[in-house]
Coordinates of N, CA, C and O in Angstrom, one line a residue:
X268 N 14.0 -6.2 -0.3 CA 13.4 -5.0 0.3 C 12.3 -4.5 -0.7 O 12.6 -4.6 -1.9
X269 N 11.3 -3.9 -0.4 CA 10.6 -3.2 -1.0 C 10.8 -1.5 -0.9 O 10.9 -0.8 0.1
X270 N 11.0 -1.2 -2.5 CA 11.9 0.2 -2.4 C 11.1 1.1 -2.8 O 10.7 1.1 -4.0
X271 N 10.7 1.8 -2.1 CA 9.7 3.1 -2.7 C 10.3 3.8 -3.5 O 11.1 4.2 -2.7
X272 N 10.5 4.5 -4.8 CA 11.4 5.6 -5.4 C 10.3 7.4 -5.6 O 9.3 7.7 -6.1
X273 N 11.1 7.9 -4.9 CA 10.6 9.1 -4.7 C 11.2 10.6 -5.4 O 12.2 11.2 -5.3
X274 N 10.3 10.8 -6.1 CA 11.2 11.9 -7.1 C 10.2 13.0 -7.5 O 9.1 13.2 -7.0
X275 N 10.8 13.9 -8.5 CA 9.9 14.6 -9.1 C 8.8 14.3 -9.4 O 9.2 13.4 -10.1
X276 N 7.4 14.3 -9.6 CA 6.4 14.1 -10.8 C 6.1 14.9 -11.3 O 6.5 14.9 -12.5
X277 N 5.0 16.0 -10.8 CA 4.1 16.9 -11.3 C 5.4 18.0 -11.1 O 5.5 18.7 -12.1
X278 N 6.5 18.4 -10.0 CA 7.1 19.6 -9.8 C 7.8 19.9 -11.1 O 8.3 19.1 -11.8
X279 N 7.8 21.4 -11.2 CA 8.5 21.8 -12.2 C 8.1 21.7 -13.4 O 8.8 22.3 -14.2
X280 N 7.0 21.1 -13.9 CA 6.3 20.8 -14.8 C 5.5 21.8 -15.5 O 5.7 21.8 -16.7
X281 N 4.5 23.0 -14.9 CA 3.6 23.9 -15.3 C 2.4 23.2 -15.6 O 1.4 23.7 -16.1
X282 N 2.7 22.0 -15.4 CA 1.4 20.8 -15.5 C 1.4 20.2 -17.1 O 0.6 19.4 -17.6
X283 N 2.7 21.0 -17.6 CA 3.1 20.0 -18.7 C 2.6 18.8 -19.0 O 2.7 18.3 -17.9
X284 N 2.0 17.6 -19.9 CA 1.6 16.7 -20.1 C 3.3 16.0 -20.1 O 3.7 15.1 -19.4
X285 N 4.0 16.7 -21.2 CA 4.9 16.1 -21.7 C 6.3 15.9 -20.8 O 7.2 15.0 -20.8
X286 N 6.3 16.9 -20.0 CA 7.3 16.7 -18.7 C 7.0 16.4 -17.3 O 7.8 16.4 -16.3
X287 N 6.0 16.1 -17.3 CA 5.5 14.9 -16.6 C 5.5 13.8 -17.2 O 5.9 13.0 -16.4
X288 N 5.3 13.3 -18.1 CA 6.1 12.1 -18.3 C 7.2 11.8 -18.6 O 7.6 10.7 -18.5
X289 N 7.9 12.7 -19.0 CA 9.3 12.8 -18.7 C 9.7 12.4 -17.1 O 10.2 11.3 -16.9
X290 N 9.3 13.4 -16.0 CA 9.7 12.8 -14.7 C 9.3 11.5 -14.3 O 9.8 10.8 -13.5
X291 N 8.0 11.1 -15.2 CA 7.8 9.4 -14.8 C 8.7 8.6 -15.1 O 9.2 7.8 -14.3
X292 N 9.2 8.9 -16.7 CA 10.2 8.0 -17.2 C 11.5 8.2 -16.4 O 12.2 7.2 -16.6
X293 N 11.8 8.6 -16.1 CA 12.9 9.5 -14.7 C 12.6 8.0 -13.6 O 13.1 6.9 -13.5
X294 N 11.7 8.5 -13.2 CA 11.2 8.0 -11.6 C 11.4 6.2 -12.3 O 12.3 5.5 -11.9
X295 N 10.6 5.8 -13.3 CA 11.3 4.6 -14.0 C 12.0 3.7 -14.2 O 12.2 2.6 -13.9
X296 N 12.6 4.9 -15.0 CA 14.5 4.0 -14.9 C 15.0 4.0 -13.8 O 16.2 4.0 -14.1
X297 N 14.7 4.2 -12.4 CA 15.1 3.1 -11.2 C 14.6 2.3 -10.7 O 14.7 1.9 -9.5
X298 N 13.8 1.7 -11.6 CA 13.0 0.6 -11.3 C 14.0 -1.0 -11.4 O 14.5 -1.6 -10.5
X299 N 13.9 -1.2 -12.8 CA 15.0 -1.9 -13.1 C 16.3 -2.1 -12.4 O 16.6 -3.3 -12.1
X300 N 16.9 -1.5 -12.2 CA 17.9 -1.6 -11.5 C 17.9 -2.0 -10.0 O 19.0 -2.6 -9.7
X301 N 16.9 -1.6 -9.1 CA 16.3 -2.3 -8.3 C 15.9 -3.1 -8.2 O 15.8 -3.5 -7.0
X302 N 15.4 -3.8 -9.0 CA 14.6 -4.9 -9.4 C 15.7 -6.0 -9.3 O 15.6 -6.8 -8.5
X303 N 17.1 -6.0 -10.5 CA 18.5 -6.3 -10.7 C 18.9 -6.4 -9.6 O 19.5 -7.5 -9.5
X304 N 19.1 -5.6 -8.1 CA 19.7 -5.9 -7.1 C 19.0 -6.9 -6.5 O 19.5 -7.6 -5.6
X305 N 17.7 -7.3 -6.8 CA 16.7 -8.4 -5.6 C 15.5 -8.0 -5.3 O 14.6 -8.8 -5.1
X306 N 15.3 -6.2 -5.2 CA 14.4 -5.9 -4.7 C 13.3 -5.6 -5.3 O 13.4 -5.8 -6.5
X307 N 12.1 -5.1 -5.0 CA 10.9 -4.7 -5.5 C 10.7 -3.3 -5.0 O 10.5 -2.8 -3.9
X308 N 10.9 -2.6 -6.4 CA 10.7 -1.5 -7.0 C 8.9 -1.1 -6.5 O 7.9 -1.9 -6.3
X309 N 9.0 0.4 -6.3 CA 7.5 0.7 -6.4 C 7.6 1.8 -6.7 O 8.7 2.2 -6.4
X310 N 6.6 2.7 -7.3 CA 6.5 4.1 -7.5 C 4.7 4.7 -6.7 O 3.9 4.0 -6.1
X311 N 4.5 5.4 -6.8 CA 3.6 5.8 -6.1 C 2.7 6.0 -7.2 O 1.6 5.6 -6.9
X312 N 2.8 6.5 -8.5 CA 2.0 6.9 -9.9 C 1.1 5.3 -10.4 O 0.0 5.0 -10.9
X313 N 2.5 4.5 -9.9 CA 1.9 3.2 -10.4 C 0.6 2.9 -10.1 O -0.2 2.5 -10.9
X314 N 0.4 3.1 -8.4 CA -0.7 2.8 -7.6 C -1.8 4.1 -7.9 O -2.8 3.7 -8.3
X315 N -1.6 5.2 -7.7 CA -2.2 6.3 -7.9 C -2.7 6.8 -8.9 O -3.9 7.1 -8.8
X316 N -2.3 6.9 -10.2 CA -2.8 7.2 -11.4 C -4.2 6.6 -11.9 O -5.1 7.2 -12.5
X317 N -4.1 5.0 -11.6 CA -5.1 4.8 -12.4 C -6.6 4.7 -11.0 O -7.7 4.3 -11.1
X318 N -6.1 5.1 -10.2 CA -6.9 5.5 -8.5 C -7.3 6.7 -9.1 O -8.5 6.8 -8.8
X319 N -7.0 7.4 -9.5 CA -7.3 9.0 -9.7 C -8.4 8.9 -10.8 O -9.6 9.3 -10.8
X320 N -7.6 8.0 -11.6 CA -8.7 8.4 -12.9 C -10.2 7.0 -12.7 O -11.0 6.9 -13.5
X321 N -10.2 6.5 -11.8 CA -11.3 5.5 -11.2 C -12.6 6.5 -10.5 O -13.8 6.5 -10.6
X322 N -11.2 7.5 -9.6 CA -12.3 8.4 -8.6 C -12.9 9.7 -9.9 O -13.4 10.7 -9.4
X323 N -12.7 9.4 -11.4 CA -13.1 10.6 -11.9 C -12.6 11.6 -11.8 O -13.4 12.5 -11.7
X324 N -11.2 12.0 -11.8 CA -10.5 13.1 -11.9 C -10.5 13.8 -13.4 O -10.4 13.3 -14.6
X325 N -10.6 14.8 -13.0 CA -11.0 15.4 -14.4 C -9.7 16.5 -14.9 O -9.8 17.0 -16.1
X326 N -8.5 16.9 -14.1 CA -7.2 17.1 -14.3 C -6.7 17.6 -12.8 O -7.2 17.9 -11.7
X327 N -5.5 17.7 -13.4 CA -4.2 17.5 -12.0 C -4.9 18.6 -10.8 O -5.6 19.6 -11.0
X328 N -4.5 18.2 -9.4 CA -5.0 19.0 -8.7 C -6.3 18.7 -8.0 O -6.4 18.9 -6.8
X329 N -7.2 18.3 -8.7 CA -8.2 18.4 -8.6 C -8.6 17.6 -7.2 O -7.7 16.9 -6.6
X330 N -10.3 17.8 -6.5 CA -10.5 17.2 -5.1 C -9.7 15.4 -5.6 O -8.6 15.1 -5.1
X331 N -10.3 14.6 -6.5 CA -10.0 13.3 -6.7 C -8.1 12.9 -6.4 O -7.5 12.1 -5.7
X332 N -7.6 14.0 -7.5 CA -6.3 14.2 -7.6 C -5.7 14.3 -6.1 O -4.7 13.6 -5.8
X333 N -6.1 15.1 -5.2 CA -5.8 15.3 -4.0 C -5.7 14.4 -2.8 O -4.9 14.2 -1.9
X334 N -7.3 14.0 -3.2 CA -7.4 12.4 -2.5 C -6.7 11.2 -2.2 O -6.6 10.4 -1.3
X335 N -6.0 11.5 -3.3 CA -5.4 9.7 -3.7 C -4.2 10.0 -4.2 O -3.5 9.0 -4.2
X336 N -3.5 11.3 -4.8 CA -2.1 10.9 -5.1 C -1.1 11.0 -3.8 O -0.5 10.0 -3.4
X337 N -1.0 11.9 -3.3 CA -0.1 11.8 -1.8 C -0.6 10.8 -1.0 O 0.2 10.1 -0.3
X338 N -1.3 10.7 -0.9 CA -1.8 9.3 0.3 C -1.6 8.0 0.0 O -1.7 7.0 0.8
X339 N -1.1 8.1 -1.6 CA -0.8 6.7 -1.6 C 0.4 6.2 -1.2 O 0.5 5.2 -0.6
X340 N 1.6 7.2 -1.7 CA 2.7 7.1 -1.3 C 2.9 6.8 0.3 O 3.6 5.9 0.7
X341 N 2.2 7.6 1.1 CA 2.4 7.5 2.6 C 1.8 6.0 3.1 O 2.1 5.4 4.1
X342 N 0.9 5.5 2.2 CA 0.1 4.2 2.7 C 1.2 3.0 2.3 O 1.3 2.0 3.1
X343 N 1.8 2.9 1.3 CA 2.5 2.4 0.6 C 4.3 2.5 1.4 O 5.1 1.6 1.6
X344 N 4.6 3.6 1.6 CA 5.6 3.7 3.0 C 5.2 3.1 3.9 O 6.2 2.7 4.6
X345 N 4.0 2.6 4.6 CA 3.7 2.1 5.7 C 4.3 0.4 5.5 O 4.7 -0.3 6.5
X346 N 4.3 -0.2 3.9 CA 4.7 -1.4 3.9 C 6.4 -1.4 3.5 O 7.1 -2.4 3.8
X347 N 6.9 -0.5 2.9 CA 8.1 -0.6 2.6 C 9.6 -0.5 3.3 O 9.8 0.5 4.0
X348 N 10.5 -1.3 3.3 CA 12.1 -1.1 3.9 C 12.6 0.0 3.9 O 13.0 0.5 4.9
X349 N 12.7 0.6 2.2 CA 13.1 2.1 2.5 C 12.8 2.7 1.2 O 12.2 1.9 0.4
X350 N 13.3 4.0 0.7 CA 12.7 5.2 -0.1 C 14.4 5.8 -1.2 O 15.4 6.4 -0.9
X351 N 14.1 5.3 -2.2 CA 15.0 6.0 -3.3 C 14.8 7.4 -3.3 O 13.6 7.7 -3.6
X352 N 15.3 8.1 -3.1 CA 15.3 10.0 -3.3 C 15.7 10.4 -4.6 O 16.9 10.9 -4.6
X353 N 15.3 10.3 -5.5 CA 15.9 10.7 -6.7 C 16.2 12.4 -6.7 O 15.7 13.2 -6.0
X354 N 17.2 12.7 -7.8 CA 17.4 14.2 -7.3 C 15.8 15.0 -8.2 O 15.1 14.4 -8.9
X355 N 15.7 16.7 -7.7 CA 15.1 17.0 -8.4 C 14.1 18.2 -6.7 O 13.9 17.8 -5.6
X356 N 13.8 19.1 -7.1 CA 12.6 19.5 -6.3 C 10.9 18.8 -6.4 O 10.1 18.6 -7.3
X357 N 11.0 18.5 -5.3 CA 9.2 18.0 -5.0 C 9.7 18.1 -3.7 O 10.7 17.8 -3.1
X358 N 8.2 18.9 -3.4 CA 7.9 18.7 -1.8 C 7.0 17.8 -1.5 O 6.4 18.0 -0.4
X359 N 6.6 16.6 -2.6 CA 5.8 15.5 -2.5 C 6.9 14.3 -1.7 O 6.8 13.6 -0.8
X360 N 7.8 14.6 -2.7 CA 9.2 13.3 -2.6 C 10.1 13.7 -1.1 O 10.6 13.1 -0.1
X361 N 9.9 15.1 -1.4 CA 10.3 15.7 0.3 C 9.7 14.7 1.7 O 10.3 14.2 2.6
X362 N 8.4 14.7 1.2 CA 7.2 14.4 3.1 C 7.9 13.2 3.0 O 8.6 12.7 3.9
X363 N 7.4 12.5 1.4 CA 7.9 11.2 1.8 C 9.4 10.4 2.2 O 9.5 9.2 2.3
X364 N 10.3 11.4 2.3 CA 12.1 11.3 2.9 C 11.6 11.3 4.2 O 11.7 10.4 5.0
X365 N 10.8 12.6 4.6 CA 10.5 12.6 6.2 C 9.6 11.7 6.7 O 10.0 11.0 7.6
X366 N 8.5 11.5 6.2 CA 7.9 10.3 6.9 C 8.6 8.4 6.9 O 8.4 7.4 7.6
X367 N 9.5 8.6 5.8 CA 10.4 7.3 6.2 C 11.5 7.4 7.0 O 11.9 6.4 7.6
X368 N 12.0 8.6 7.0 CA 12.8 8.5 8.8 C 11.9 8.4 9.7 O 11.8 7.4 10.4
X369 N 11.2 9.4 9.7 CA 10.4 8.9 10.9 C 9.5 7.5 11.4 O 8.7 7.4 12.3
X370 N 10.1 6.6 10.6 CA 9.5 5.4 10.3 C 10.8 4.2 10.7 O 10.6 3.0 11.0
X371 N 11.9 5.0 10.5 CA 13.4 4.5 10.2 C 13.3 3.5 9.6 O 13.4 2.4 10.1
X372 N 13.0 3.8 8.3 CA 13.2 3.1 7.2 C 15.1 3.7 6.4 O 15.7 4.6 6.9
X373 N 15.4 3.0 5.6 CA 16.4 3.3 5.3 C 16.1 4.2 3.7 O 15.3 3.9 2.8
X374 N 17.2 5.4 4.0 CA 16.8 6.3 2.7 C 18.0 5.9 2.0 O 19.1 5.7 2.6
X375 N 17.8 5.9 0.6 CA 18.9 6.0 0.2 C 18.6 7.2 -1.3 O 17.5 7.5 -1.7
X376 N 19.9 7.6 -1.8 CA 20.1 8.8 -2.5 C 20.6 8.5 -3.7 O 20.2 9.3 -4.6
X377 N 21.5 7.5 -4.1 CA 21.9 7.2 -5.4 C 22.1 5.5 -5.0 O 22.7 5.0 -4.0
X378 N 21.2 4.8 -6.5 CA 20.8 3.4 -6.4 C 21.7 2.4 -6.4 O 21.4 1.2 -6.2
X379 N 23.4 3.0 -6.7 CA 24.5 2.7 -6.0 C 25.0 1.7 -5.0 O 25.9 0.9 -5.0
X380 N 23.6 2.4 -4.0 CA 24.2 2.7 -2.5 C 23.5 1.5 -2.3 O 24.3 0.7 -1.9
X381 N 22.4 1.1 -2.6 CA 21.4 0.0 -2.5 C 22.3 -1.2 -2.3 O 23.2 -1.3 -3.0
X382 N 22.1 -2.0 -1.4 CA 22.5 -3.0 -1.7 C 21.8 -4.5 -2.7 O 20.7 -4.7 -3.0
X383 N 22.9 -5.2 -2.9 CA 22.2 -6.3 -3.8 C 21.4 -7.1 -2.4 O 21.7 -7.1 -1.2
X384 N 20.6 -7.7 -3.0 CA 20.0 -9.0 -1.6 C 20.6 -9.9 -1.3 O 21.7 -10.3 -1.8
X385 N 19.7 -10.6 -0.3 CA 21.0 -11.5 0.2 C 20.3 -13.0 -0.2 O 21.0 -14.1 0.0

């Protein structure tokens, strides 16, 4: 499966440099372990970040920033099985729980639950 992991990034931050990458390294370390069951890990920063800083973003928020970091994640759900929910507030990691039910993709909540491949 291809596993989207959805979590904090920018939330709770205050636009922190340094706790934003903290939530990256967070969002991260479920990569691996996903990876270990079969599957392919994705994060949305992966795709987006260096999209942001191509379109000339000049910091968080910004029109470029707005363009391209939520929309990747939903373009990127459009190819994926299902969505890791890591804990944590974002109403980014939120749309993207809702737009993968509504997709019935399979959510899962602790990487646990994941199964190994077949």
């Amino acid at each position: 499966m291809l596993i989207l992991i959805a979590g904090p990034y920018r939330s709770g931050t205050n636009d922190d440099p340094q706790l934003i990458q903290q939530n990256l390294n967070n969002l991260e370390s479920a990569a691996l372990p996903i990876f270990r069951k079969g599957h392919i890990p994705m994060i949305g920063e992966w795709v987006a970040l260096p999209l942001i800083h191509l379109a000339g973003s000049k910091q968080l928020g910004d029109e470029a920033w707005q363009e391209i970091q939520y929309p990747v994640a939903h373009r990127i759900l459009e190819k994926c099985d299902a969505i890791l929910r890591l804990k944590g507030a974002s109403k980014g990691a939120d749309e993207d729980v809702r737009i993968a039910k509504e997709r019935g993709l399979k959510v899962y909540y602790n990487i646990e639950d994941i199964p190994h491949a077949e």
